[in-house]
């Protein structure tokens, strides 16, 4: 019985680590994860209305993220997750 306690404790500890109420979306917790492709996400989700990504030059990633989530006419993007929005915003902010 004593040999089974350590794995259970490790499992519980790892589960607690996954319940951070304020995760930082700019960090990747698993180095094996492939980063999202902001350019591809932009092309699929934004390119039909905003064909020239250079028009966002000088706007911060934060400002772009706020626009994606807050501008009523872009409510069709409400299906995007926070990580996808951040990937698009980072892509545009570096153009």
Backbone as numpy.savetxt, mean C-alpha at the origin, in Angstrom:
# Nx Ny Nz CAx CAy CAz Cx Cy Cz
4.41 -33.44 27.26 3.59 -32.24 27.26 4.46 -30.98 27.26
5.57 -30.99 27.98 6.42 -29.81 28.08 7.00 -29.42 26.73
7.21 -30.37 25.83 7.76 -30.08 24.51 6.79 -29.37 23.60
5.51 -29.39 23.92 4.52 -28.75 23.06 4.20 -27.32 23.47
4.67 -26.90 24.62 4.37 -25.55 25.10 5.11 -24.48 24.30
6.37 -24.69 24.02 7.17 -23.68 23.32 6.59 -23.34 21.95
6.19 -24.31 21.12 5.60 -23.92 19.83 4.29 -23.16 19.97
3.51 -23.50 20.98 2.24 -22.78 21.19 2.52 -21.34 21.61
3.47 -21.14 22.49 3.85 -19.79 22.92 4.36 -18.98 21.74
5.19 -19.60 20.89 5.72 -18.90 19.71 4.59 -18.53 18.76
3.61 -19.42 18.60 2.48 -19.12 17.72 1.68 -17.94 18.24
1.40 -17.93 19.53 0.62 -16.84 20.13 1.37 -15.52 19.99
2.68 -15.54 20.21 3.48 -14.32 20.09 3.45 -13.80 18.66
3.53 -14.70 17.68 3.51 -14.25 16.29 2.14 -13.70 15.91
1.08 -14.27 16.46 -0.27 -13.77 16.19 -0.45 -12.37 16.74
0.11 -12.11 17.92 0.01 -10.76 18.49 0.73 -9.75 17.62
1.85 -10.15 17.03 2.61 -9.24 16.17 1.81 -8.85 14.94
0.87 -9.67 14.52 0.06 -9.39 13.33 -1.14 -8.51 13.62
-1.35 -8.15 14.85 -2.54 -7.37 15.19 -2.21 -5.93 15.56
-1.16 -5.40 14.99 -0.78 -4.02 15.26 -1.92 -3.10 14.80
-2.53 -2.33 15.71 -3.66 -1.49 15.33 -3.26 -0.32 14.44
-1.99 0.01 14.39 -1.53 1.13 13.57 -0.33 0.70 12.73
-0.51 -0.22 11.79 0.63 -0.67 11.00 1.15 0.46 10.11
2.42 0.45 9.87 3.05 1.45 9.01 3.04 0.92 7.59
2.23 1.49 6.68 2.13 0.94 5.33 3.38 1.14 4.49
4.35 1.91 4.98 5.56 2.14 4.21 6.62 1.09 4.49
6.38 0.22 5.45 7.37 -0.81 5.75 6.89 -2.16 5.25
7.82 -2.97 4.83 7.51 -4.32 4.39 7.98 -5.26 5.47
7.04 -5.95 6.11 7.41 -6.82 7.22 8.04 -8.11 6.76
7.77 -8.55 5.55 8.32 -9.78 5.02 9.24 -9.43 3.86
10.56 -9.63 4.03 11.49 -9.25 2.96 11.32 -10.09 1.70
10.56 -11.17 1.77 10.33 -12.02 0.61 9.16 -11.54 -0.25
8.41 -10.55 0.25 7.29 -10.02 -0.52 7.79 -9.20 -1.69
7.12 -9.32 -2.80 7.47 -8.53 -3.98 6.73 -7.21 -3.88
7.45 -6.09 -3.99 6.77 -4.78 -3.89 5.75 -4.62 -5.02
4.71 -3.90 -4.75 3.70 -3.63 -5.76 4.28 -2.72 -6.84
3.86 -2.90 -8.06 4.33 -2.12 -9.19 3.41 -0.92 -9.37
3.84 0.23 -8.86 3.03 1.44 -8.92 2.71 1.87 -10.33
3.66 1.71 -11.24 3.42 2.11 -12.63 2.34 1.24 -13.26
2.41 -0.06 -13.04 1.39 -0.96 -13.60 0.02 -0.67 -13.00
-0.02 -0.43 -11.68 -1.28 -0.09 -11.03 -1.85 1.22 -11.59
-0.98 2.20 -11.81 -1.40 3.48 -12.39 -1.98 3.25 -13.79
-1.26 2.49 -14.61 -1.71 2.25 -15.98 -3.10 1.61 -16.02
-3.33 0.65 -15.14 -4.60 -0.07 -15.13 -5.73 0.75 -14.51
-5.44 1.46 -13.42 -6.49 2.12 -12.65 -6.66 3.61 -12.92
-5.63 4.25 -13.42 -5.67 5.72 -13.53 -5.43 6.23 -14.95
-4.73 5.43 -15.75 -4.28 5.87 -17.06 -5.39 6.28 -18.02
-6.57 5.71 -17.88 -7.64 6.06 -18.81 -8.08 7.52 -18.66
-8.00 8.07 -17.47 -8.36 9.48 -17.25 -7.14 10.39 -17.18
-6.04 9.85 -16.68 -4.82 10.64 -16.49 -3.70 9.98 -17.30
-3.72 10.20 -18.61 -2.79 9.50 -19.49 -1.34 9.94 -19.35
-1.09 11.10 -18.79 0.28 11.60 -18.66 0.68 11.68 -17.19
1.44 10.69 -16.68 1.84 10.72 -15.28 2.76 11.89 -14.93
3.37 12.50 -15.93 4.27 13.64 -15.67 3.51 14.86 -15.14
2.21 14.89 -15.34 1.43 16.05 -14.88 1.39 16.16 -13.36
1.82 15.10 -12.66 1.80 15.10 -11.20 3.15 15.50 -10.60
4.07 15.94 -11.45 5.39 16.36 -10.99 5.27 17.44 -9.93
6.02 17.29 -8.86 6.03 18.27 -7.79 4.99 18.02 -6.71
4.12 17.04 -6.89 3.13 16.72 -5.87 3.68 15.57 -5.03
3.58 15.70 -3.73 4.11 14.66 -2.84 3.26 13.39 -2.91
3.87 12.28 -2.51 3.14 11.02 -2.44 1.95 11.14 -1.50
2.12 11.87 -0.42 1.03 12.07 0.53 -0.13 12.83 -0.11
0.20 13.86 -0.87 -0.83 14.65 -1.56 -1.57 13.82 -2.59
-0.83 12.97 -3.30 -1.45 12.11 -4.31 -2.35 11.09 -3.63
-1.87 10.49 -2.55 -2.68 9.51 -1.81 -3.97 10.14 -1.30
-3.86 11.36 -0.80 -5.05 12.07 -0.31 -6.05 12.31 -1.43
-5.54 12.65 -2.61 -6.43 12.88 -3.74 -7.13 11.59 -4.16
-6.37 10.51 -4.21 -6.97 9.23 -4.62 -8.09 8.83 -3.68
-7.88 9.04 -2.40 -8.89 8.60 -1.43 -9.95 9.65 -1.15
-9.69 10.91 -1.47 -10.61 11.96 -1.06 -11.37 12.69 -2.14
-10.95 12.57 -3.39 -11.62 13.28 -4.47 -12.81 12.44 -4.94
-14.00 13.01 -4.86 -15.24 12.29 -5.15 -15.22 11.64 -6.53
-14.68 12.31 -7.52 -14.71 11.77 -8.88 -13.81 10.55 -9.05
-12.99 10.26 -8.06 -12.13 9.07 -8.12 -12.64 7.96 -7.21
-13.92 7.99 -6.88 -14.46 6.96 -5.99 -14.44 5.58 -6.61
-14.23 5.48 -7.91 -14.11 4.16 -8.54 -12.85 3.43 -8.07
-11.94 4.18 -7.47 -10.70 3.57 -6.96 -10.84 3.10 -5.53
-12.05 3.14 -5.00 -12.27 2.75 -3.60 -11.98 1.27 -3.37
-11.85 0.49 -4.42 -11.53 -0.92 -4.27 -10.04 -1.16 -4.05
-9.23 -0.13 -4.27 -7.79 -0.28 -4.07 -7.47 -0.31 -2.58
-6.51 -1.14 -2.22 -6.05 -1.20 -0.84 -5.04 -0.10 -0.57
-4.73 0.10 0.70 -3.79 1.15 1.10 -2.42 0.94 0.46
-1.99 -0.30 0.35 -0.68 -0.59 -0.24 -0.66 -0.24 -1.72
-1.77 -0.51 -2.41 -1.85 -0.19 -3.83 -1.86 1.33 -4.05
-2.60 2.04 -3.23 -2.64 3.50 -3.33 -1.25 4.08 -3.07
-0.57 3.56 -2.07 0.78 4.03 -1.75 1.74 3.75 -2.91
1.61 2.59 -3.54 2.48 2.25 -4.67 2.25 3.22 -5.83
1.00 3.53 -6.12 0.68 4.50 -7.18 1.23 5.87 -6.82
0.99 6.31 -5.60 1.44 7.63 -5.16 2.96 7.73 -5.19
3.64 6.70 -4.75 5.11 6.72 -4.79 5.62 6.78 -6.21
4.99 6.02 -7.10 5.37 6.05 -8.51 5.21 7.45 -9.08
4.06 8.05 -8.87 3.80 9.38 -9.43 4.70 10.46 -8.83
4.97 10.35 -7.54 5.79 11.36 -6.88 7.25 11.33 -7.34
7.64 10.24 -7.95 9.04 10.13 -8.42 9.17 10.33 -9.91
8.11 10.77 -10.57 8.16 11.01 -12.02 8.71 12.37 -12.32
